[in-house]
Tab-separated table of C-alpha atoms in Angstrom:
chain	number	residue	atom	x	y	z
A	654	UNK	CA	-37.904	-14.671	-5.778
A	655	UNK	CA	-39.916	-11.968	-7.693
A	656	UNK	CA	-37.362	-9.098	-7.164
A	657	UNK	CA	-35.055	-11.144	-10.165
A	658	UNK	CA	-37.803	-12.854	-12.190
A	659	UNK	CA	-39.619	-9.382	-13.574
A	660	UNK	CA	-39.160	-8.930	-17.446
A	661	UNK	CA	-38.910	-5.799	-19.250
A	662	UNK	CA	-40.601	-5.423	-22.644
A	663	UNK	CA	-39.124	-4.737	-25.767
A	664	UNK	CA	-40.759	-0.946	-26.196
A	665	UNK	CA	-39.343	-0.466	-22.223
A	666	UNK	CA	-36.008	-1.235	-23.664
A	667	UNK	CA	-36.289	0.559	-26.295
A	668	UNK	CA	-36.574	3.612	-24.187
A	669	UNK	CA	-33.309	3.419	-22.979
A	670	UNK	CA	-31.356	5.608	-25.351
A	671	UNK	CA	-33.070	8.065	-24.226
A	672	UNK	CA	-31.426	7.978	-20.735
A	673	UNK	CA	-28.118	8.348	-22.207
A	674	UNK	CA	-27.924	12.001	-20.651
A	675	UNK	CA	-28.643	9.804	-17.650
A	676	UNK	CA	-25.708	7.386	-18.346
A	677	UNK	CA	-23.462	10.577	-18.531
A	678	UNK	CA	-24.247	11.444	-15.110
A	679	UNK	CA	-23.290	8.141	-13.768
A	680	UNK	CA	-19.346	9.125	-14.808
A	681	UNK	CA	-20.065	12.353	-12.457
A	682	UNK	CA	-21.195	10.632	-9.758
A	683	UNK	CA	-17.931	7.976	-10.029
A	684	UNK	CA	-15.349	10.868	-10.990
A	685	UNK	CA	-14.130	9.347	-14.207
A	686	UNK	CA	-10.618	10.773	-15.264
A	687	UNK	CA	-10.004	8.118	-17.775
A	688	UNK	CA	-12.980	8.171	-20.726
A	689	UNK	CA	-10.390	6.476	-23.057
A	690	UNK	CA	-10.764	2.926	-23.346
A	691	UNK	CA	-7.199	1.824	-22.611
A	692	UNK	CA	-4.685	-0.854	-23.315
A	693	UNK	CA	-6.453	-4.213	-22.404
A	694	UNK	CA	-3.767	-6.103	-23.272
A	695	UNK	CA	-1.840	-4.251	-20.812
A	696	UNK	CA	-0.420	-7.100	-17.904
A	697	UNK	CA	-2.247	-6.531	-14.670
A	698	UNK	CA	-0.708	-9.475	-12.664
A	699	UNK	CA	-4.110	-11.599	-11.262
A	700	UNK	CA	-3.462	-14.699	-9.587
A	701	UNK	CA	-6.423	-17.745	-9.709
A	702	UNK	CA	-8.400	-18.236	-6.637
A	703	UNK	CA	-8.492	-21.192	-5.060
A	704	UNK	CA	-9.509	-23.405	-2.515
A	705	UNK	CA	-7.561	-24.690	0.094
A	706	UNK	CA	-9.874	-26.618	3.427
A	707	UNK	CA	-12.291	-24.128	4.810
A	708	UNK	CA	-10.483	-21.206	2.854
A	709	UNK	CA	-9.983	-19.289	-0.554
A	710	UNK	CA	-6.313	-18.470	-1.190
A	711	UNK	CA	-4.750	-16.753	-3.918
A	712	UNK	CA	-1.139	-18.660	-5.585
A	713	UNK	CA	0.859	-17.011	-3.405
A	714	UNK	CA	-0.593	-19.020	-0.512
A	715	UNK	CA	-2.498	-15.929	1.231
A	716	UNK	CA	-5.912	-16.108	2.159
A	717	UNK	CA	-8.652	-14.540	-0.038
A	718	UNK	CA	-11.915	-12.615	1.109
A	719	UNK	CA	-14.671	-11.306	-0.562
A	720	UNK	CA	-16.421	-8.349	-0.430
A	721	UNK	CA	-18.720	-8.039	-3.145
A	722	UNK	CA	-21.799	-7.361	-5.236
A	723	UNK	CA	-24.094	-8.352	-7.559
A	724	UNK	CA	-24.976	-6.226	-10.757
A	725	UNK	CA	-26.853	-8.745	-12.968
A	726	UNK	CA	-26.882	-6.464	-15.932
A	727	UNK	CA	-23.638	-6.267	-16.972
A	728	UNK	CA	-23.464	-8.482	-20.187
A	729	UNK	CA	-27.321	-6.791	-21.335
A	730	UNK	CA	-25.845	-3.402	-20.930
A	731	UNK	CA	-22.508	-3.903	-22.763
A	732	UNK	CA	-24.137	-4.499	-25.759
A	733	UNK	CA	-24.915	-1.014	-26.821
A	734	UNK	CA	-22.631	1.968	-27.384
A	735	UNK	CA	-25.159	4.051	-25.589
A	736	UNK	CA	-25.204	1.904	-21.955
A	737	UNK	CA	-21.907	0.251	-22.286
A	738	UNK	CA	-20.632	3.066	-20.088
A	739	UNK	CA	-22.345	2.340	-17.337
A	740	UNK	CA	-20.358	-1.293	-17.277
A	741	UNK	CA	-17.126	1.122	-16.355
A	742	UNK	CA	-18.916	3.379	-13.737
A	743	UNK	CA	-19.810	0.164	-12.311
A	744	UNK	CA	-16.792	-1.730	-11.937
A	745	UNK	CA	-15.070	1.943	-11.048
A	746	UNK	CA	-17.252	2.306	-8.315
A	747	UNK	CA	-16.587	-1.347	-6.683
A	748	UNK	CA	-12.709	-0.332	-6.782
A	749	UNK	CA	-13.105	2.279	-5.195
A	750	UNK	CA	-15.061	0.836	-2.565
A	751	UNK	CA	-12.514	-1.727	-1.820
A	752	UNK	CA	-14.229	-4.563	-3.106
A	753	UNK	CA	-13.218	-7.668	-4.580
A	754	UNK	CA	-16.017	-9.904	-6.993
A	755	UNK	CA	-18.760	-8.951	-8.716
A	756	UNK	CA	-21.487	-11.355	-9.522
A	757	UNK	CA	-23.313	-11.265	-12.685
A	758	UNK	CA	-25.368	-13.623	-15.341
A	759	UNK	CA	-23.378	-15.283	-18.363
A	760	UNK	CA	-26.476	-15.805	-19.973
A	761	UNK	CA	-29.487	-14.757	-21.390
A	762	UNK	CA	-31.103	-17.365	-22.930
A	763	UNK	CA	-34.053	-16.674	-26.008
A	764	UNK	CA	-34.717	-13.261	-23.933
A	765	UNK	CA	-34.017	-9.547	-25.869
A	766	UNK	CA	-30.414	-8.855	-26.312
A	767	UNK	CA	-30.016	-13.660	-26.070
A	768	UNK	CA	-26.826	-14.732	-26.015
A	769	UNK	CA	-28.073	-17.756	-26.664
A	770	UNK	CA	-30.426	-18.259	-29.639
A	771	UNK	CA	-31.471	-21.079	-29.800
A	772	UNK	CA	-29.650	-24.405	-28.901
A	773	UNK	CA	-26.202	-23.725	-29.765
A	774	UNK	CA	-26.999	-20.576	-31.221
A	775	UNK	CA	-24.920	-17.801	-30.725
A	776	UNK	CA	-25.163	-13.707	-31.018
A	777	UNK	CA	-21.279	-12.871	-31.489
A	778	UNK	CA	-22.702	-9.579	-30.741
A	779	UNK	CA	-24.190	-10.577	-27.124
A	780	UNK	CA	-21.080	-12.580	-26.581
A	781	UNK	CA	-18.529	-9.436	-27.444
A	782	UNK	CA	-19.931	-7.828	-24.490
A	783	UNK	CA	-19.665	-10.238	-22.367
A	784	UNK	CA	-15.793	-10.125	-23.454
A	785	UNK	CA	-15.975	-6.216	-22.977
A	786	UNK	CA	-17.101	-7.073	-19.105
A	787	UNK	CA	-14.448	-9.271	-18.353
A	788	UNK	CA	-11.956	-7.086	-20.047
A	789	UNK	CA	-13.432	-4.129	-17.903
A	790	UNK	CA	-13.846	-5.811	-14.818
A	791	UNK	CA	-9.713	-7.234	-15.173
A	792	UNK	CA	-8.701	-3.393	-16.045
A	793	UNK	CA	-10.270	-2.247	-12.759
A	794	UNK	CA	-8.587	-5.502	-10.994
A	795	UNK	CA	-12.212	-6.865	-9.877
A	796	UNK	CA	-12.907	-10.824	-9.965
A	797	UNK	CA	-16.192	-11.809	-11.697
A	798	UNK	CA	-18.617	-14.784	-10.265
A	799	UNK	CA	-20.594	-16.122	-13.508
A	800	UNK	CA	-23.634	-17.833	-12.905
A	801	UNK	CA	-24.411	-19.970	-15.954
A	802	UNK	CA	-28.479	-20.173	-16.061
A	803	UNK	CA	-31.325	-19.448	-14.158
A	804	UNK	CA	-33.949	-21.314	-12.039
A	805	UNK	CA	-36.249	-18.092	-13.048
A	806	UNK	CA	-37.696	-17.499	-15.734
A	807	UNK	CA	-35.830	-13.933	-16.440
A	808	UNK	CA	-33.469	-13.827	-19.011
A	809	UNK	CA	-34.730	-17.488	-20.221
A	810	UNK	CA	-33.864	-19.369	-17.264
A	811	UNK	CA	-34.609	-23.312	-16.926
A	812	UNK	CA	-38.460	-22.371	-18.425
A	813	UNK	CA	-36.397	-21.779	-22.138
A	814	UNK	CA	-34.582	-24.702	-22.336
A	815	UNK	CA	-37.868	-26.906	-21.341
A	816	UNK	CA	-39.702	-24.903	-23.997
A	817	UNK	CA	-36.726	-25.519	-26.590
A	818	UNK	CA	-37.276	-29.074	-26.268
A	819	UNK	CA	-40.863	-29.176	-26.439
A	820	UNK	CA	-40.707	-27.295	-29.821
A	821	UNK	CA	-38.306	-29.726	-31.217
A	822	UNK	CA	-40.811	-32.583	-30.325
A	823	UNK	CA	-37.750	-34.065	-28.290
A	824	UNK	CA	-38.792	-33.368	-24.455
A	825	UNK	CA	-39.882	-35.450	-22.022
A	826	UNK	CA	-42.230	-33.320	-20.256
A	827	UNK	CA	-43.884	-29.246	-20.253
A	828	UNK	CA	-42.475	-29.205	-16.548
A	829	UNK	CA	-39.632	-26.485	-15.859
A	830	UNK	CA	-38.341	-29.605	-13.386
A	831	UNK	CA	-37.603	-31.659	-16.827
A	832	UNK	CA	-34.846	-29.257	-17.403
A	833	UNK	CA	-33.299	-31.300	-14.240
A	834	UNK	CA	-33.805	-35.126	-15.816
A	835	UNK	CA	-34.511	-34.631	-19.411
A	836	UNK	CA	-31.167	-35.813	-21.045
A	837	UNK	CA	-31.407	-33.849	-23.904
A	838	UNK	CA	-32.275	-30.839	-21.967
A	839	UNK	CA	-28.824	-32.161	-19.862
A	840	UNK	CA	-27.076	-32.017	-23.571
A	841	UNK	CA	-28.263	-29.083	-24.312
A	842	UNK	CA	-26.699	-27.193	-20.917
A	843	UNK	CA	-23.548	-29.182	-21.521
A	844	UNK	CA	-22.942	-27.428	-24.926
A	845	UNK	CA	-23.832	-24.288	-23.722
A	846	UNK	CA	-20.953	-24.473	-20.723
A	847	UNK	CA	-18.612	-25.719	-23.162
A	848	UNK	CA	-19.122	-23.108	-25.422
A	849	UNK	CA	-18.526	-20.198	-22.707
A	850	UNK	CA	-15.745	-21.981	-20.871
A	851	UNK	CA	-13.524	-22.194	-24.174
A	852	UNK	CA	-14.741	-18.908	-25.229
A	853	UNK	CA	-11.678	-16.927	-26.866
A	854	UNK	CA	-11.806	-13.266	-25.614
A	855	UNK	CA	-11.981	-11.122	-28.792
A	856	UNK	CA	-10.574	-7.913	-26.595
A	857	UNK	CA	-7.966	-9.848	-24.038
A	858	UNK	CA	-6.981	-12.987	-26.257
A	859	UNK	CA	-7.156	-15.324	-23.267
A	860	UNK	CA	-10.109	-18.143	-22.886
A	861	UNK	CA	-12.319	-18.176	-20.263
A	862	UNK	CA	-11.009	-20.937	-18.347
A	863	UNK	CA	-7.775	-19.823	-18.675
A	864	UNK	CA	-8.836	-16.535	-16.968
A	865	UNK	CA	-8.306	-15.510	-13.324
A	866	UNK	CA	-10.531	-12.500	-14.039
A	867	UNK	CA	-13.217	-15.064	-13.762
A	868	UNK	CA	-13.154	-16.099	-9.688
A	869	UNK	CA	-15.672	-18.712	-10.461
A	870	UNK	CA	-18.724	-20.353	-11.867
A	871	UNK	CA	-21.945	-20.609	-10.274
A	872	UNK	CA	-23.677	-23.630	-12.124
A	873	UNK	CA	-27.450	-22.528	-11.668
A	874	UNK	CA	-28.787	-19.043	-9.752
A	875	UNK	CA	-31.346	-20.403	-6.816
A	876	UNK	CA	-32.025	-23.589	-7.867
A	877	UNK	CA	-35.296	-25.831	-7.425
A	878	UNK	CA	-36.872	-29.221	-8.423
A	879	UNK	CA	-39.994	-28.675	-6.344
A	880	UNK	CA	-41.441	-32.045	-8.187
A	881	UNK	CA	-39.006	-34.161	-6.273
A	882	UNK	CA	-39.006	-32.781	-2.251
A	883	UNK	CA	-36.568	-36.262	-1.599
A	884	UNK	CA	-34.089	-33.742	-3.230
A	885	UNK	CA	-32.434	-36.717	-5.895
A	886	UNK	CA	-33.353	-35.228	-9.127
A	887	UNK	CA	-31.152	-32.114	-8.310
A	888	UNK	CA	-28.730	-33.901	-6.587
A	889	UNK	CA	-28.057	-36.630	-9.608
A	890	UNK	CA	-28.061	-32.966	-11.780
A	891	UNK	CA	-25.423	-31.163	-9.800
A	892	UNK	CA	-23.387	-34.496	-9.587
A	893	UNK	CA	-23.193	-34.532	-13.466
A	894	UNK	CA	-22.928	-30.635	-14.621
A	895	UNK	CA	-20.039	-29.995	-12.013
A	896	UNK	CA	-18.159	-33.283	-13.402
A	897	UNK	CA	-18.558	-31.993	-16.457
A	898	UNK	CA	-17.494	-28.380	-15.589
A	899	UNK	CA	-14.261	-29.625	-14.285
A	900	UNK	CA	-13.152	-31.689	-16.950
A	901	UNK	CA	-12.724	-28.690	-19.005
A	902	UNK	CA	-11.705	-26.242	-16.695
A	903	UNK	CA	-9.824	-27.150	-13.979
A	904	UNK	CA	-8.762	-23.572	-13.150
A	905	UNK	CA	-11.771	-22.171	-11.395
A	906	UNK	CA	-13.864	-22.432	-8.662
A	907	UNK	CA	-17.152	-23.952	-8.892
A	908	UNK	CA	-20.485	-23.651	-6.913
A	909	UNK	CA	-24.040	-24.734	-7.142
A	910	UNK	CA	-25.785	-21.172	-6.607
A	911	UNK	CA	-28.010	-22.697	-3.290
A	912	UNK	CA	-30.259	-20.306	-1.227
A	913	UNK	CA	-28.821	-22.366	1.899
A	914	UNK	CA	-32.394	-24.225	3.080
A	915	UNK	CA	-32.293	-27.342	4.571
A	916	UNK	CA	-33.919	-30.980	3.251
A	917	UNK	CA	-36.710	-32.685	4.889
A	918	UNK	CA	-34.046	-34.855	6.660
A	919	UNK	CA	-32.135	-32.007	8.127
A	920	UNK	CA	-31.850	-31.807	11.899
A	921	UNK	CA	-31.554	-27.882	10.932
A	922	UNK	CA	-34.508	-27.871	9.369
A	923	UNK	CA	-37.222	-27.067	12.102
A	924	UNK	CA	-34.474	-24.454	13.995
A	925	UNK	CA	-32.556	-22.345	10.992
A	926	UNK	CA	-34.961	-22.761	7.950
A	927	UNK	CA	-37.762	-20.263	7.691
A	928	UNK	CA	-40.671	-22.465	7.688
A	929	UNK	CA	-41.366	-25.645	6.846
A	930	UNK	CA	-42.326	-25.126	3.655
A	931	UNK	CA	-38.682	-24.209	2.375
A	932	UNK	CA	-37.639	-27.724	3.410
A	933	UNK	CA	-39.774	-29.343	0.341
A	934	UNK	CA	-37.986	-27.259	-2.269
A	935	UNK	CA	-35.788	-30.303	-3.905
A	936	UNK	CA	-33.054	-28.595	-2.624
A	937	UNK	CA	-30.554	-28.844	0.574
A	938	UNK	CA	-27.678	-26.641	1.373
A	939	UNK	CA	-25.221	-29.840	3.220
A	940	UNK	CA	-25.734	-32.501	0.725
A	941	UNK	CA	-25.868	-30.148	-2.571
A	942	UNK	CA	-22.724	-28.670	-1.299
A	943	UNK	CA	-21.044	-31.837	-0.177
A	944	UNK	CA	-20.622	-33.149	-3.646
A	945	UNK	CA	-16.727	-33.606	-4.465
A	946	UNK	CA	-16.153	-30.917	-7.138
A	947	UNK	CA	-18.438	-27.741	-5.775
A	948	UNK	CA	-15.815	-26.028	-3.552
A	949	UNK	CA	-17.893	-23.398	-1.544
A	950	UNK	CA	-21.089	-23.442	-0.792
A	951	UNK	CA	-23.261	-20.528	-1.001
A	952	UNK	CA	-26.619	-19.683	0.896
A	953	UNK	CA	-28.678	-15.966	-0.031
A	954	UNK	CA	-30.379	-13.741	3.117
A	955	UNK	CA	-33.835	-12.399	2.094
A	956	UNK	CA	-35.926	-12.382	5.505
A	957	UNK	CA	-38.053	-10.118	4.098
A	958	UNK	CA	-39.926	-12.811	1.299
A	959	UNK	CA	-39.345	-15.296	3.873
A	960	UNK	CA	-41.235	-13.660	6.806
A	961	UNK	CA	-44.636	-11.867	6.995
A	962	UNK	CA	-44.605	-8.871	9.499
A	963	UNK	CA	-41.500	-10.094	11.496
A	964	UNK	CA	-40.092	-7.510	13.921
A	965	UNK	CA	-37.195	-5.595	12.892
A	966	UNK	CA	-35.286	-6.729	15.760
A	967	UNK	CA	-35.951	-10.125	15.591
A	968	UNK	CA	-35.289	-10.642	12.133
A	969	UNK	CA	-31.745	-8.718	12.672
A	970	UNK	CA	-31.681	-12.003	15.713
A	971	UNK	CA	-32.696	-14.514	12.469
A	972	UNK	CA	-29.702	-12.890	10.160
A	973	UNK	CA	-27.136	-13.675	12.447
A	974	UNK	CA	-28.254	-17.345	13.546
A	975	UNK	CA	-28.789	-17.926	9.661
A	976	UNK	CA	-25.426	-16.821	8.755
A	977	UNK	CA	-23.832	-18.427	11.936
A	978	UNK	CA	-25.460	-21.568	11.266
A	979	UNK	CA	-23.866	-21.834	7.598
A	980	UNK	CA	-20.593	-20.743	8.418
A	981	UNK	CA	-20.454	-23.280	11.047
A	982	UNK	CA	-21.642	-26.327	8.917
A	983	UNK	CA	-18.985	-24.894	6.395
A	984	UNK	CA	-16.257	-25.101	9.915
A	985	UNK	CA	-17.407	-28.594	11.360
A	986	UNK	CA	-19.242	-30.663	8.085
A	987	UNK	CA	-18.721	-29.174	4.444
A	988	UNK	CA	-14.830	-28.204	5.239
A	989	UNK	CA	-15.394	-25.569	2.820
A	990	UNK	CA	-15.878	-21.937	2.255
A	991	UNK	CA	-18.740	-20.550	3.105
A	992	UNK	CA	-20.120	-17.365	1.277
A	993	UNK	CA	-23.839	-15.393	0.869
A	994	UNK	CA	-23.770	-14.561	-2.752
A	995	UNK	CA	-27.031	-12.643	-2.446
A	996	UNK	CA	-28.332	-10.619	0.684
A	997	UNK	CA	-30.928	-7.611	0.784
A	998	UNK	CA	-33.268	-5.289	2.800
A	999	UNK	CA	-36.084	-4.939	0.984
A	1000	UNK	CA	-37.424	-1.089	0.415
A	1001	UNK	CA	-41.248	-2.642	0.524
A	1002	UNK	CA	-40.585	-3.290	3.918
A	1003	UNK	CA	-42.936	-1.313	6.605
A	1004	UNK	CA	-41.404	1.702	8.142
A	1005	UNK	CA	-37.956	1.279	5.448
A	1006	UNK	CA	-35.588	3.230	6.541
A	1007	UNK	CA	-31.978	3.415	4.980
A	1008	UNK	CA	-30.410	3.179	8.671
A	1009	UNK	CA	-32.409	-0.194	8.998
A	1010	UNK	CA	-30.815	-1.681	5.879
A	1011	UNK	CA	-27.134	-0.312	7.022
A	1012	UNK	CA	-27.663	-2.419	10.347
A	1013	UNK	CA	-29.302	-5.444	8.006
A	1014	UNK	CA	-25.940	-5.308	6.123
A	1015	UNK	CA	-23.286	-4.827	9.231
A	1016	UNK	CA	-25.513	-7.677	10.750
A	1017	UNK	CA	-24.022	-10.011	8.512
A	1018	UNK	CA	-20.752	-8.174	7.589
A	1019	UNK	CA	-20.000	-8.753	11.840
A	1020	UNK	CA	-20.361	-12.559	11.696
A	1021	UNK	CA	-18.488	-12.834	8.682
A	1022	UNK	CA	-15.922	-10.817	9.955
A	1023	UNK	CA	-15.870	-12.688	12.815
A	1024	UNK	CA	-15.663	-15.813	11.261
A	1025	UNK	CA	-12.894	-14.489	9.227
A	1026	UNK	CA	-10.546	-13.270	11.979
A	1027	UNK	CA	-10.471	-16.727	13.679
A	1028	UNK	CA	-9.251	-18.479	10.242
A	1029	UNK	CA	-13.171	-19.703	9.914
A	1030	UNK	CA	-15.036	-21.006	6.835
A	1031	UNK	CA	-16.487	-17.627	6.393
A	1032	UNK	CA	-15.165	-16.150	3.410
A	1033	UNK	CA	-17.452	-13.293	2.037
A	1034	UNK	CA	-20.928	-12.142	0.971
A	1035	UNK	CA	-22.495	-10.139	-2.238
A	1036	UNK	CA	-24.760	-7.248	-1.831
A	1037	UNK	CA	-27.771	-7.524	-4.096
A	1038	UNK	CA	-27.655	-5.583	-5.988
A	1039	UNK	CA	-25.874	-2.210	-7.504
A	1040	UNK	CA	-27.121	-0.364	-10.172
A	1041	UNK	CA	-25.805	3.279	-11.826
A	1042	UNK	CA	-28.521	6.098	-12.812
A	1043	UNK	CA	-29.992	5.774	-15.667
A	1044	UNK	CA	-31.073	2.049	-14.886
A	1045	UNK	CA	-34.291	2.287	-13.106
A	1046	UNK	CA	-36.283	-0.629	-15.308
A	1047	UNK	CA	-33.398	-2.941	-14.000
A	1048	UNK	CA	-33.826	-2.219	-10.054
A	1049	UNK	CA	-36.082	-3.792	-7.712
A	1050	UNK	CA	-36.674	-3.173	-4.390
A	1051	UNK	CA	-33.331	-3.849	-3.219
A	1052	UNK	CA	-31.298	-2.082	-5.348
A	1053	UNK	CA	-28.814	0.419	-4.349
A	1054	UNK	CA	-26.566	3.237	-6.239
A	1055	UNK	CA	-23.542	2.817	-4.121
A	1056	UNK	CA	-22.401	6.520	-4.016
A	1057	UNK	CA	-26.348	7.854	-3.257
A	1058	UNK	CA	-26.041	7.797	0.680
A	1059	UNK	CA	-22.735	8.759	2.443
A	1060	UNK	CA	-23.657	6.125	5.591
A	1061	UNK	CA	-23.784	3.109	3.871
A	1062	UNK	CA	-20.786	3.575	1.399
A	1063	UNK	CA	-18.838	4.551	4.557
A	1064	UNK	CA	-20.017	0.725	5.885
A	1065	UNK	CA	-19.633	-0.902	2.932
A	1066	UNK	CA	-15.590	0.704	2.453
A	1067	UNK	CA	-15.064	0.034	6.139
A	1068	UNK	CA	-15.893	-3.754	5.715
A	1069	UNK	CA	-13.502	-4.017	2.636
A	1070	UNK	CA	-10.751	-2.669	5.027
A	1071	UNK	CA	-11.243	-5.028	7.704
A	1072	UNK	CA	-11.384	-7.819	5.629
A	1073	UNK	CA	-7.968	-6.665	4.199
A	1074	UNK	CA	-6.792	-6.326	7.078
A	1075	UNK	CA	-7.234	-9.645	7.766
A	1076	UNK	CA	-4.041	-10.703	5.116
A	1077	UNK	CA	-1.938	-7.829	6.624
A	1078	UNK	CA	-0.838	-4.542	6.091
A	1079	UNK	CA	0.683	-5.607	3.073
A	1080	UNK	CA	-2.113	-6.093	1.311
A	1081	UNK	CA	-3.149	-2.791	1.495
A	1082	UNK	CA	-2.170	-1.355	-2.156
A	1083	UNK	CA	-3.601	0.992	-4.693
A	1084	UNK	CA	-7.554	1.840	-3.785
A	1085	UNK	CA	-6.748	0.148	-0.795
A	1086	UNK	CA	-4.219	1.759	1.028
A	1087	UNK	CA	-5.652	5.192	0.049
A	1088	UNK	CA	-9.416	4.344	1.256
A	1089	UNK	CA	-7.976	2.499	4.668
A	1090	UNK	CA	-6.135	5.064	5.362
A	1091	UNK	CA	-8.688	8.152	5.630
């Protein structure tokens, strides 16, 4: 989808130090009271999340839920003094609210500020602030989701890796898809995951995968193979990368990164997917998810690129069958979690009001809370996305600064309550107890 694939320039970047006054009045807006940057070796007790049948559950046994959000940027902007603090006014903001993962991009691949070079190629710089997030995101007790590439072509995405190979003389094909088949494209991903997943923390000390700041890994963000519709290039692909993914780090969860459409052989496919069209993407939300080491399956909500001129009302009608539909093939087929790790109301949208995108959001926050009450496969969703001021080249049309409008931080705070509520009083502490309370 275009709203993540958009590239900024290296002269727009280089504008941003001058919204550093702008970065200042993000800590306003959050109420900082703590500019120092702390004691992260400090214990915070975190516990791994886990997967047990249709739910998440932390080591103590108790269920898990997620309320979260998705704020790509997080690595790009810890890498300069001038925008790291807008990492903090982030994360602040999200505990606050109640909520409980961000999700955000471990990579950047041949792009401005690459973590990755070149093949195996490094920027200790780049990879510091990725440490610095972590380290942030553990200090304000908030679980990261890491996706680990991207289908897109922002930020490098499948498109680098293809062209990598093609310099070196060694790939198979100019086709993005070769980054699915060509096996030294494959090699090339595999080092790359190893070299995050063992990644020592230069502020915390701990390794990734020995982390439970990390909640999970998401293997690829939206992925497609749109030169195989049978859907067994991506398939073979997921099979390998999440084998290989667990053998070195057994500790977290792992998921594909799926929009949720259904194959051509789907009995869904003519009722829940969009159009037909979406069923001849290479991709297919049962049997990408069925494979033995994913453990959730995720599916996104964006009506609004999926549908032309669709009436509000019965596109609210289309939210909730989509995210019924998932929730119940995570209850009766998958026996896993289910979660929507991207959903937005897009402000391109005809007559946009903010009240229309606070009913878009409770839309979906209802079934999942629904779900949730009755012990269902339901297990949480991801606003896309959150931004601070100061960040305008990074928003699309579906970005929101959390604090901006009183309504929608009001339903976004009441959901985290609910779904706390859900694991009992008890679990009510610190930002918790204070915002469920009022």
């Amino acid at each position: 989808m275009y709203h993540k694939s958009s590239r900024m320039s290296t002269g727009q970047r280089l504008m941003y130090p001058i919204l550093g006054i702008a970065s200042c009045i993000a800590f306003i807006y959050v109420s900082f009271s703590d500019l120092s940057f702390g004691d992260y070796h400090a214990e915070q007790k975190m516990d791994f999340v886990r997967r047990n049948g249709t739910h998440l559950v932390v080591d103590d046994g108790k269920m898990f839920y997620v309320n979260g959000w998705n704020s790509y940027w997080l690595m790009d902007q810890a890498v300069d003094e001038y925008s790291r603090p807008r990492v903090r006014a982030m994360f602040q903001t999200g505990s606050k609210m109640g909520m409980t993962v961000c999700r955000a991009w471990a990579f950047n691949d041949g792009d401005y500020n690459a973590l990755q070079i070149s093949p195996g190629r490094f920027d200790e710089r780049v990879f510091r602030a990725l440490d610095y997030v972590i380290a942030e995101a553990r200090r304000h007790e908030i679980r990261l989701l890491f996706s680990l590439v991207n289908n897109l072509e922002a930020y490098g995405g499948k498109t680098q890796y293809v062209k990598w190979a093609w310099e070196e003389g060694i790939g198979l094909s100019s086709s993005n898809d070769s980054f699915f088949y060509d096996p030294s494209i494959r090699q090339y991903f595999k080092d790359y995951v190893k070299v995050i997943l063992t990644r020592k923390n230069t502020i915390t000390g701990v390794e990734y995968r020995n982390d439970p700041t990390i909640f999970g890994w998401e293997l690829i963000n939206e992925p497609r193979c749109m030169t195989d519709n049978s859907g067994d290039t991506l398939q073979d692909w997921i099979v390998e990368m999440s084998a290989y993914v667990k053998s070195i780090d057994k500790n977290h969860l792992l998921t594909v990164g799926l929009e949720g459409f259904y194959g051509p052989n789907s009995p869904k496919k003519p009722t829940v997917n969009p159009g037909e069209y979406f069923s001849l993407l290479g991709s297919d939300f049962i049997r990408n998810s069925e494979i033995q080491n994913i453990d959730f399956a995720s599916a996104h909500i964006y009506p609004d690129h999926w549908f032309k001129n669709q009436d509000f009302e019965e596109e609210l009608k289309y939210v909730a069958l989509w995210t019924r539909s998932h929730i119940d093939d995570g209850d009766r087929i998958l026996r896993k979690p289910i979660m929507f790790t991207e959903f937005g109301y897009s402000t391109l949208n005809k007559d946009f009001d903010p009240s229309k995108r606070d009913r878009f959001f409770k839309t979906i926050y209802d079934v999942i809370y629904k779900s949730a009450k009755k012990q269902g496969a339901g297990a949480g969703s991801f606003v896309w996305q959150f931004w601070v001021g100061g960040m305008e080249k990074y928003n699309d049309d579906f970005g929101i600064v959390p604090w901006e409008r009183p309504e929608t931080y009001k339903l976004i705070t009441q959901h985290s309550c609910r779904m706390a509520r859900i694991r009992g009083s008890a679990e009510l502490k610190g930002n918790l107890k204070e915002l469920c309370s009022q």
